[in-house]
């Protein structure tokens, strides 16, 4: 088995020579196959639950005013253990309600994931397209830039960027987005270069299709599968990354975010206050696990040649 | 990055050289696990021994085995930025080392705020004639027979040299202004008589200037042999060495880890009982754990961790007073609207109206700050910290009164208009942050049109903003610099022409600034304690009626020490506990 | 020949990348506020600020500042750390050494347990133990390191109090002479067994936590390559020859499976480096990661810069070494195929 770049890769979702209904049916089949694996199904279930929690948050726990993304604080009830009336999961050292943090933290995470994946996908696609399509010097330069990004471990770069911008959750989003686009750029570029060599593209060229049309109808659809896989996995990874950064103290105090909860709860562990850190971190774990399991399953089905036995 | 190539393989079974054998533990993962488990069990056995030995103690050196006998181990959250009295920063750790290694003309004893003789054999006063009638000239008779650590004798020349040196070097980071603000001239009358002339009479001279780190007495010979005095430049030798006469001699400084001090056997006032070690531990959790295990003799953690040590048997508490660093929130009357964050909607004259300032003061939940923000280790207060001359239990102080606050907001017209304003605070500071959050929660709960944004920035960014004029935000939260004399507080924080008075534009909004200025000036000039007390009482009332600050709380000064430490004494007016007094 | 060329090319690229990193780091430090902010106090007058600026040379044009800074770095002067209140060059070695000690033991654990578990699972493909280990490794990849670390702390510090905090017991630590800065090595050099035990005992839990994620990655890779190897012909012939299964796996299949695993081991170093930031924070380990986080929170430019610089260098060097090793192995493998 040779490595992925040289394989005659035919995307299960195909290029232009498939009608829309065929494609739709294929997606349905693939999904069913994917969900046959118990681990993938488990992942999907977890994701659905968490996303539901995020969307239904205002119904589950009343939003804080004026800013629902701030933990409601009760200064007369600090460091309360779980089971305290009014605070089923306990409170932080500022009287912040942990249950609120858990539920609305899902919402924060969903927003974060969508925003970051959205931005990096678009930016990465654009840059990767330029590199792969235009090629030549542009390709060289852009790929060197990607290399520089990959030269230093992510977390360390993120720390440096956050130091520059100042501590706030918005800046965490910015920092992660800055670091996230190279992945997509690489994928898109790889697909473009590969697909360029594919037969039916030559055929299309022969019959006189413009380059851009080829791009839209042949290249881009073929990039969907690895991008979908990457995006799914990234939804999980991004939340984990953001949580790590807020845990380290790079977000504002008192926001309804899981990593922040863990960070605020850390100091109390030495004196036996386990609940803030435990529940906050548990949510991050579940989110990450869900997307990893599901993403692995999707990858197994869509991209069977890459890892995952 | 290397690409993984599958499917290539080593050849046949008949052996190929090359592939190095996996390591010992890789072949036997069980062995690796066993080592780990063994290590953890070993810890359980060794770790269990120490804490179990604690018995009940009553400070009289009970049944516990004393750790580190002969050495006083003090754990602090930082290390000195310099050891040079001419360069130590106000509030930095350098001062703490300086008070252990150097002597001063006068001293503050453990149990009083009245100075006593140290290198001077008498404290100059008008009664004993050592202060001139006009109150400007102080004469200090110098003790004979005092030697520096390098063996040379201490004379009046050294005193003059020490003080002049600070003024001449005039380092921006140092505290030269403490001397230059009030001293006119220093003079050596003879080997053992030293004279100082002030620019104007000042009752606070003794406690604020004479007993302060920049006035430490250094050895002229030692310094002239090591770089001398160069205006505007730090002395490299003195940064990491000392030239003092005090009870402790610097033995070794392991940067970032600890400082070793030896007791001065030839100390003029009698050698201390113990050597000393300053352990640099910037981690509160480690400090707590170390205290419980008996590794440290004295620590000073933040209130949140103090609460955690309350259950330890071997640990004793000294709550002798309050930190002279009240937590406060400022109001900016010198706002440049272009500098404010875009989200702020307030006009530059927002805080001109004293009703607005009073409304903020009344909205704040002071009890929550003490109970939750400081976990009980504090008290809400008047505008002077407890223990300082002029403070009294009966002085007016703010308490939460939401109804009155609402009334004031309505009267000043802001109730319906609403506002959004930002407060600047240092990130991750466990005592400053609650001030902002409590204010935010209370104000925002009052009225949905009110928004308070607590802006958290890195420490250096905060310091930078804090040093700018005009200050680029509407409010900030910090603790006050520690002062021993009420005049310093008054002049720095409340006088309309004082440091903050000018920078924050008090005169833009104070109803009667001159009246307050007059009271403060008179109190500074007076040398009569009772008169000063009365005047400061007046000042406090004026400040209460037209407040320029929100005074959030006074932190309790809790010293936590091992019960085996004997003779623990502490004066809150000291910069930190002085080892010379302790034994164990 | 090919390999040598490759190595030389990589070596030549390294200084260029390093230079680019220094430029980036320097740029980061100059953007957004005064670089001498940590020296400023609020009482300073504009003149005093000016004096400080002159003293630290920040009033000169940027390229000159960069050159001066770079020159300082070459001489070992990395500025003043506000976090440690000392020159960076004085505190960096101690913190670096602490992190290296932790990361080394962590990678040791990751490799040892990873290879061991991966082999175990691969040999018993699709049986119960395999599934268990697979679940473990997937969880390992999803587990937030900071949460895992805290859970371990709760478990082994609160519930079963056997794990200590920090790197050493101050009593024991101050009794030995520190030749290298590595607590384990120094205690052996001092012939002090209780110090050695103290070192190991403090290292045990943080190193395990740190190595856990790497272990999951290595185990996963080891397992899948072993499974692949087991499907090859020579394994069947070995079995036919009557060799015991264990020997087949140990001697032959595993060796081959190790090749791709080695790359993963190299990649997991990056994981470890990042992980140390979190682990040091949770276990209060006085290493580089914790020093840097505090620098970030307090806005201490010199500390952050030094951290990024050092980590980038270490990371690049390690990657280079791994790639070179792999290139050598690969070549032999290529030669051996036909």
PDB file of C-alpha atoms in Angstrom, chain B residues 1-23 25-30 32-33 35-36 38-46 50 67-68 77-82 89-91 93 170-174 177 232-234 239-240 253-258 260 277 279-286 288-290 292-296 305 427-428 457-461 463-464 466-468 478 481 492-493 499-500 503, chain C residues 6 10 32-34 37-44 48-49 51-52 55-56 80 83-87 90-91 94-95 108-109 111-113 115-117 156-157 161-166 168-171 173-174 178 197-198 200-205 208 221 224-225 228-229 232-235 237-238 241 243 250-252 254-256 258-260 262-264 267 281 283-285 290 294-301 319 323 326 329-330 332-334 336-337:
ATOM      1  CA  UNK B   1       7.995  15.923   7.974  1.00  0.00           C
ATOM      2  CA  UNK B   2       8.708  12.354   7.140  1.00  0.00           C
ATOM      3  CA  UNK B   3       6.019  10.457   5.345  1.00  0.00           C
ATOM      4  CA  UNK B   4       5.053   7.113   6.702  1.00  0.00           C
ATOM      5  CA  UNK B   5       5.737   4.396   4.216  1.00  0.00           C
ATOM      6  CA  UNK B   6       4.000   1.183   4.879  1.00  0.00           C
ATOM      7  CA  UNK B   7       4.683  -2.156   3.488  1.00  0.00           C
ATOM      8  CA  UNK B   8       8.434  -2.000   3.349  1.00  0.00           C
ATOM      9  CA  UNK B   9       9.888  -4.545   5.560  1.00  0.00           C
ATOM     10  CA  UNK B  10      12.947  -6.033   6.921  1.00  0.00           C
ATOM     11  CA  UNK B  11      13.984  -9.186   5.214  1.00  0.00           C
ATOM     12  CA  UNK B  12      13.732 -12.719   6.365  1.00  0.00           C
ATOM     13  CA  UNK B  13      13.763 -14.322   9.666  1.00  0.00           C
ATOM     14  CA  UNK B  14      17.354 -15.290   9.395  1.00  0.00           C
ATOM     15  CA  UNK B  15      18.450 -12.200  11.151  1.00  0.00           C
ATOM     16  CA  UNK B  16      19.341  -8.765  10.016  1.00  0.00           C
ATOM     17  CA  UNK B  17      21.453  -6.392  11.920  1.00  0.00           C
ATOM     18  CA  UNK B  18      20.380  -2.916  12.521  1.00  0.00           C
ATOM     19  CA  UNK B  19      17.199  -2.379  14.356  1.00  0.00           C
ATOM     20  CA  UNK B  20      18.272  -1.562  17.827  1.00  0.00           C
ATOM     21  CA  UNK B  21      16.654  -3.562  20.545  1.00  0.00           C
ATOM     22  CA  UNK B  22      13.954  -1.796  22.374  1.00  0.00           C
ATOM     23  CA  UNK B  23      15.020  -0.599  25.780  1.00  0.00           C
ATOM     24  CA  UNK B  25      11.638  -1.188  30.172  1.00  0.00           C
ATOM     25  CA  UNK B  26      10.093  -1.158  26.720  1.00  0.00           C
ATOM     26  CA  UNK B  27      10.426  -4.872  26.622  1.00  0.00           C
ATOM     27  CA  UNK B  28       8.899  -5.179  29.979  1.00  0.00           C
ATOM     28  CA  UNK B  29       6.168  -2.663  30.422  1.00  0.00           C
ATOM     29  CA  UNK B  30       5.308  -4.418  33.599  1.00  0.00           C
ATOM     30  CA  UNK B  32       8.010   0.225  34.208  1.00  0.00           C
ATOM     31  CA  UNK B  33       4.703   0.123  35.942  1.00  0.00           C
ATOM     32  CA  UNK B  35       8.863   1.182  39.278  1.00  0.00           C
ATOM     33  CA  UNK B  36       6.140   3.811  39.256  1.00  0.00           C
ATOM     34  CA  UNK B  38       7.068   1.438  43.998  1.00  0.00           C
ATOM     35  CA  UNK B  39       7.925   5.102  43.863  1.00  0.00           C
ATOM     36  CA  UNK B  40       4.452   6.131  44.893  1.00  0.00           C
ATOM     37  CA  UNK B  41       4.426   3.667  47.751  1.00  0.00           C
ATOM     38  CA  UNK B  42       7.813   4.861  48.900  1.00  0.00           C
ATOM     39  CA  UNK B  43       6.403   8.348  49.079  1.00  0.00           C
ATOM     40  CA  UNK B  44       3.445   7.136  51.068  1.00  0.00           C
ATOM     41  CA  UNK B  45       5.790   5.685  53.642  1.00  0.00           C
ATOM     42  CA  UNK B  46       8.144   8.638  53.873  1.00  0.00           C
ATOM     43  CA  UNK B  50       6.150  13.748  59.014  1.00  0.00           C
ATOM     44  CA  UNK B  67      12.602  21.211  61.536  1.00  0.00           C
ATOM     45  CA  UNK B  68      15.626  23.173  60.371  1.00  0.00           C
ATOM     46  CA  UNK B  77       6.448  34.709  46.982  1.00  0.00           C
ATOM     47  CA  UNK B  78       9.310  36.524  45.313  1.00  0.00           C
ATOM     48  CA  UNK B  79      12.874  37.554  45.616  1.00  0.00           C
ATOM     49  CA  UNK B  80      14.557  40.948  45.858  1.00  0.00           C
ATOM     50  CA  UNK B  81      14.884  42.940  42.659  1.00  0.00           C
ATOM     51  CA  UNK B  82      18.008  44.444  44.181  1.00  0.00           C
ATOM     52  CA  UNK B  89      11.516  49.932  44.524  1.00  0.00           C
ATOM     53  CA  UNK B  90       8.593  51.053  46.582  1.00  0.00           C
ATOM     54  CA  UNK B  91       6.731  47.906  47.535  1.00  0.00           C
ATOM     55  CA  UNK B  93      10.931  42.635  47.741  1.00  0.00           C
ATOM     56  CA  UNK B 170      18.526  59.430  41.957  1.00  0.00           C
ATOM     57  CA  UNK B 171      17.506  56.208  40.248  1.00  0.00           C
ATOM     58  CA  UNK B 172      14.049  56.384  38.684  1.00  0.00           C
ATOM     59  CA  UNK B 173      13.066  53.020  40.085  1.00  0.00           C
ATOM     60  CA  UNK B 174      14.331  53.835  43.551  1.00  0.00           C
ATOM     61  CA  UNK B 177      12.126  61.133  46.350  1.00  0.00           C
ATOM     62  CA  UNK B 232      21.895  58.015  37.349  1.00  0.00           C
ATOM     63  CA  UNK B 233      23.399  54.541  37.254  1.00  0.00           C
ATOM     64  CA  UNK B 234      22.797  51.511  39.441  1.00  0.00           C
ATOM     65  CA  UNK B 239      22.605  44.981  43.568  1.00  0.00           C
ATOM     66  CA  UNK B 240      23.645  41.531  44.681  1.00  0.00           C
ATOM     67  CA  UNK B 253      21.898  34.138  46.906  1.00  0.00           C
ATOM     68  CA  UNK B 254      20.702  31.284  44.738  1.00  0.00           C
ATOM     69  CA  UNK B 255      18.800  33.230  42.152  1.00  0.00           C
ATOM     70  CA  UNK B 256      15.178  32.243  41.892  1.00  0.00           C
ATOM     71  CA  UNK B 257      15.491  29.718  44.703  1.00  0.00           C
ATOM     72  CA  UNK B 258      16.630  31.077  48.042  1.00  0.00           C
ATOM     73  CA  UNK B 260      20.975  32.341  52.871  1.00  0.00           C
ATOM     74  CA  UNK B 277      16.869  31.388  54.946  1.00  0.00           C
ATOM     75  CA  UNK B 279      12.860  30.503  50.373  1.00  0.00           C
ATOM     76  CA  UNK B 280      11.432  31.772  47.124  1.00  0.00           C
ATOM     77  CA  UNK B 281       8.177  29.924  46.569  1.00  0.00           C
ATOM     78  CA  UNK B 282       5.824  31.664  44.209  1.00  0.00           C
ATOM     79  CA  UNK B 283       3.256  28.955  44.434  1.00  0.00           C
ATOM     80  CA  UNK B 284       0.540  29.269  47.041  1.00  0.00           C
ATOM     81  CA  UNK B 285      -0.358  25.588  46.986  1.00  0.00           C
ATOM     82  CA  UNK B 286       3.238  24.602  47.609  1.00  0.00           C
ATOM     83  CA  UNK B 288       0.358  25.652  52.064  1.00  0.00           C
ATOM     84  CA  UNK B 289       1.675  22.145  51.728  1.00  0.00           C
ATOM     85  CA  UNK B 290       5.096  23.175  52.959  1.00  0.00           C
ATOM     86  CA  UNK B 292       1.613  21.812  56.862  1.00  0.00           C
ATOM     87  CA  UNK B 293       4.730  19.699  56.607  1.00  0.00           C
ATOM     88  CA  UNK B 294       6.752  22.059  58.734  1.00  0.00           C
ATOM     89  CA  UNK B 295       9.202  22.999  56.005  1.00  0.00           C
ATOM     90  CA  UNK B 296       8.688  26.710  56.535  1.00  0.00           C
ATOM     91  CA  UNK B 305      -5.044  30.137  51.254  1.00  0.00           C
ATOM     92  CA  UNK B 427      -5.605  39.838  35.579  1.00  0.00           C
ATOM     93  CA  UNK B 428      -5.753  36.836  37.846  1.00  0.00           C
ATOM     94  CA  UNK B 457      -5.147  43.026  31.624  1.00  0.00           C
ATOM     95  CA  UNK B 458      -1.701  41.651  32.229  1.00  0.00           C
ATOM     96  CA  UNK B 459       0.174  43.162  35.133  1.00  0.00           C
ATOM     97  CA  UNK B 460       2.637  45.041  32.987  1.00  0.00           C
ATOM     98  CA  UNK B 461      -0.111  46.500  30.863  1.00  0.00           C
ATOM     99  CA  UNK B 463       1.229  49.269  35.323  1.00  0.00           C
ATOM    100  CA  UNK B 464       1.778  50.982  32.041  1.00  0.00           C
ATOM    101  CA  UNK B 466      -1.525  53.253  35.572  1.00  0.00           C
ATOM    102  CA  UNK B 467       1.532  55.365  34.901  1.00  0.00           C
ATOM    103  CA  UNK B 468      -0.052  57.346  32.095  1.00  0.00           C
ATOM    104  CA  UNK B 478      -5.622  48.382  43.137  1.00  0.00           C
ATOM    105  CA  UNK B 481       0.968  51.814  48.653  1.00  0.00           C
ATOM    106  CA  UNK B 492      -0.868  60.965  47.952  1.00  0.00           C
ATOM    107  CA  UNK B 493      -4.517  60.000  47.740  1.00  0.00           C
ATOM    108  CA  UNK B 499      -0.081  63.004  43.305  1.00  0.00           C
ATOM    109  CA  UNK B 500      -3.453  61.483  42.492  1.00  0.00           C
ATOM    110  CA  UNK B 503      -3.615  63.217  37.913  1.00  0.00           C
TER     111      UNK B 503
ATOM    112  CA  UNK C   6      18.886  15.042   2.805  1.00  0.00           C
ATOM    113  CA  UNK C  10      17.896  19.901   6.520  1.00  0.00           C
ATOM    114  CA  UNK C  32       1.561  46.359  21.773  1.00  0.00           C
ATOM    115  CA  UNK C  33       3.101  48.459  24.471  1.00  0.00           C
ATOM    116  CA  UNK C  34       6.438  49.423  25.829  1.00  0.00           C
ATOM    117  CA  UNK C  37       6.871  48.101  30.977  1.00  0.00           C
ATOM    118  CA  UNK C  38       8.039  45.887  33.813  1.00  0.00           C
ATOM    119  CA  UNK C  39      10.526  48.464  34.925  1.00  0.00           C
ATOM    120  CA  UNK C  40       8.043  51.284  35.071  1.00  0.00           C
ATOM    121  CA  UNK C  41       6.354  52.462  38.229  1.00  0.00           C
ATOM    122  CA  UNK C  42       3.396  54.732  38.352  1.00  0.00           C
ATOM    123  CA  UNK C  43       5.232  57.423  40.257  1.00  0.00           C
ATOM    124  CA  UNK C  44       7.801  57.924  37.550  1.00  0.00           C
ATOM    125  CA  UNK C  48      12.483  59.228  34.610  1.00  0.00           C
ATOM    126  CA  UNK C  49      10.755  57.127  31.989  1.00  0.00           C
ATOM    127  CA  UNK C  51      16.064  57.857  31.439  1.00  0.00           C
ATOM    128  CA  UNK C  52      15.000  54.235  31.639  1.00  0.00           C
ATOM    129  CA  UNK C  55      19.292  52.852  29.645  1.00  0.00           C
ATOM    130  CA  UNK C  56      17.629  49.932  27.909  1.00  0.00           C
ATOM    131  CA  UNK C  80      15.035  40.772  32.663  1.00  0.00           C
ATOM    132  CA  UNK C  83       8.164  37.062  36.885  1.00  0.00           C
ATOM    133  CA  UNK C  84      11.380  35.866  38.482  1.00  0.00           C
ATOM    134  CA  UNK C  85      12.709  39.335  39.264  1.00  0.00           C
ATOM    135  CA  UNK C  86      16.055  38.295  37.870  1.00  0.00           C
ATOM    136  CA  UNK C  87      17.871  38.133  34.549  1.00  0.00           C
ATOM    137  CA  UNK C  90      19.978  33.211  35.382  1.00  0.00           C
ATOM    138  CA  UNK C  91      16.655  31.535  35.882  1.00  0.00           C
ATOM    139  CA  UNK C  94      17.112  25.873  36.151  1.00  0.00           C
ATOM    140  CA  UNK C  95      13.613  25.956  34.729  1.00  0.00           C
ATOM    141  CA  UNK C 108      10.152   7.317  28.658  1.00  0.00           C
ATOM    142  CA  UNK C 109       6.815   6.298  30.073  1.00  0.00           C
ATOM    143  CA  UNK C 111       7.410   5.019  24.796  1.00  0.00           C
ATOM    144  CA  UNK C 112       7.654   2.125  27.193  1.00  0.00           C
ATOM    145  CA  UNK C 113       3.991   1.829  27.973  1.00  0.00           C
ATOM    146  CA  UNK C 115       5.049   0.115  22.784  1.00  0.00           C
ATOM    147  CA  UNK C 116       4.128  -2.397  25.409  1.00  0.00           C
ATOM    148  CA  UNK C 117       0.410  -1.785  25.251  1.00  0.00           C
ATOM    149  CA  UNK C 156      -3.611  10.722  44.393  1.00  0.00           C
ATOM    150  CA  UNK C 157      -3.422  13.831  46.503  1.00  0.00           C
ATOM    151  CA  UNK C 161      -2.813  10.991  49.766  1.00  0.00           C
ATOM    152  CA  UNK C 162       0.398   9.592  48.416  1.00  0.00           C
ATOM    153  CA  UNK C 163       1.451  12.103  45.795  1.00  0.00           C
ATOM    154  CA  UNK C 164       3.312  15.288  46.707  1.00  0.00           C
ATOM    155  CA  UNK C 165       3.171  18.701  45.052  1.00  0.00           C
ATOM    156  CA  UNK C 166       6.081  20.460  43.459  1.00  0.00           C
ATOM    157  CA  UNK C 168      11.139  18.490  45.856  1.00  0.00           C
ATOM    158  CA  UNK C 169      10.988  18.519  49.615  1.00  0.00           C
ATOM    159  CA  UNK C 170      12.870  21.714  50.495  1.00  0.00           C
ATOM    160  CA  UNK C 171      14.592  20.020  53.401  1.00  0.00           C
ATOM    161  CA  UNK C 173      16.698  19.290  48.324  1.00  0.00           C
ATOM    162  CA  UNK C 174      18.840  21.844  50.103  1.00  0.00           C
ATOM    163  CA  UNK C 178      23.530  20.603  42.655  1.00  0.00           C
ATOM    164  CA  UNK C 197      13.703   8.748  46.149  1.00  0.00           C
ATOM    165  CA  UNK C 198      12.429  12.252  46.785  1.00  0.00           C
ATOM    166  CA  UNK C 200      11.415  10.066  41.746  1.00  0.00           C
ATOM    167  CA  UNK C 201       8.461  10.387  44.033  1.00  0.00           C
ATOM    168  CA  UNK C 202       7.818  13.952  42.935  1.00  0.00           C
ATOM    169  CA  UNK C 203       8.368  13.051  39.295  1.00  0.00           C
ATOM    170  CA  UNK C 204       6.184   9.986  39.226  1.00  0.00           C
ATOM    171  CA  UNK C 205       2.693  11.362  38.874  1.00  0.00           C
ATOM    172  CA  UNK C 208       2.840   9.691  34.063  1.00  0.00           C
ATOM    173  CA  UNK C 221       0.461   3.374  15.984  1.00  0.00           C
ATOM    174  CA  UNK C 224      -1.849  -0.890  13.795  1.00  0.00           C
ATOM    175  CA  UNK C 225       1.604  -1.433  12.384  1.00  0.00           C
ATOM    176  CA  UNK C 228      -0.158  -5.050   9.508  1.00  0.00           C
ATOM    177  CA  UNK C 229       3.096  -6.885  10.060  1.00  0.00           C
ATOM    178  CA  UNK C 232       2.745 -10.509   6.187  1.00  0.00           C
ATOM    179  CA  UNK C 233       3.986 -13.739   4.689  1.00  0.00           C
ATOM    180  CA  UNK C 234       7.093 -14.148   6.732  1.00  0.00           C
ATOM    181  CA  UNK C 235       5.048 -14.350   9.885  1.00  0.00           C
ATOM    182  CA  UNK C 237       6.233 -19.018   7.498  1.00  0.00           C
ATOM    183  CA  UNK C 238       7.636 -18.490  10.938  1.00  0.00           C
ATOM    184  CA  UNK C 241       8.278 -23.429  11.108  1.00  0.00           C
ATOM    185  CA  UNK C 243       8.327 -20.952  16.292  1.00  0.00           C
ATOM    186  CA  UNK C 250       8.883 -10.202  19.806  1.00  0.00           C
ATOM    187  CA  UNK C 251      11.741 -10.874  17.558  1.00  0.00           C
ATOM    188  CA  UNK C 252      10.425 -10.069  14.181  1.00  0.00           C
ATOM    189  CA  UNK C 254       7.637  -5.989  16.431  1.00  0.00           C
ATOM    190  CA  UNK C 255      10.926  -4.842  15.029  1.00  0.00           C
ATOM    191  CA  UNK C 256       9.371  -4.013  11.738  1.00  0.00           C
ATOM    192  CA  UNK C 258       8.665  -0.177  15.260  1.00  0.00           C
ATOM    193  CA  UNK C 259       9.730   1.726  12.191  1.00  0.00           C
ATOM    194  CA  UNK C 260       6.660   3.842  11.643  1.00  0.00           C
ATOM    195  CA  UNK C 262       9.540   5.808  15.701  1.00  0.00           C
ATOM    196  CA  UNK C 263       8.246   8.660  13.617  1.00  0.00           C
ATOM    197  CA  UNK C 264       5.260   8.901  15.845  1.00  0.00           C
ATOM    198  CA  UNK C 267       6.019  13.661  16.670  1.00  0.00           C
ATOM    199  CA  UNK C 281       0.699  24.252  36.106  1.00  0.00           C
ATOM    200  CA  UNK C 283       1.418  19.869  39.708  1.00  0.00           C
ATOM    201  CA  UNK C 284       3.199  23.122  40.506  1.00  0.00           C
ATOM    202  CA  UNK C 285       6.320  21.931  38.771  1.00  0.00           C
ATOM    203  CA  UNK C 290       4.729  27.330  34.363  1.00  0.00           C
ATOM    204  CA  UNK C 294       2.928  33.308  34.483  1.00  0.00           C
ATOM    205  CA  UNK C 295       4.852  35.491  32.102  1.00  0.00           C
ATOM    206  CA  UNK C 296       1.876  35.538  29.757  1.00  0.00           C
ATOM    207  CA  UNK C 297      -0.583  36.395  32.487  1.00  0.00           C
ATOM    208  CA  UNK C 298       1.610  39.133  33.858  1.00  0.00           C
ATOM    209  CA  UNK C 299       2.659  40.438  30.491  1.00  0.00           C
ATOM    210  CA  UNK C 300       6.342  39.778  31.051  1.00  0.00           C
ATOM    211  CA  UNK C 301       7.813  40.148  27.608  1.00  0.00           C
ATOM    212  CA  UNK C 319      12.181  17.111  14.662  1.00  0.00           C
ATOM    213  CA  UNK C 323      13.663  12.906  10.553  1.00  0.00           C
ATOM    214  CA  UNK C 326      13.996   7.954  10.087  1.00  0.00           C
ATOM    215  CA  UNK C 329      16.193   3.614   8.807  1.00  0.00           C
ATOM    216  CA  UNK C 330      14.112   4.112   5.732  1.00  0.00           C
ATOM    217  CA  UNK C 332      18.111   0.519   5.025  1.00  0.00           C
ATOM    218  CA  UNK C 333      14.615  -0.630   4.718  1.00  0.00           C
ATOM    219  CA  UNK C 334      14.594   0.342   1.070  1.00  0.00           C
ATOM    220  CA  UNK C 336      16.449  -4.564   2.277  1.00  0.00           C
ATOM    221  CA  UNK C 337      13.274  -4.895   0.302  1.00  0.00           C
TER     222      UNK C 337
END
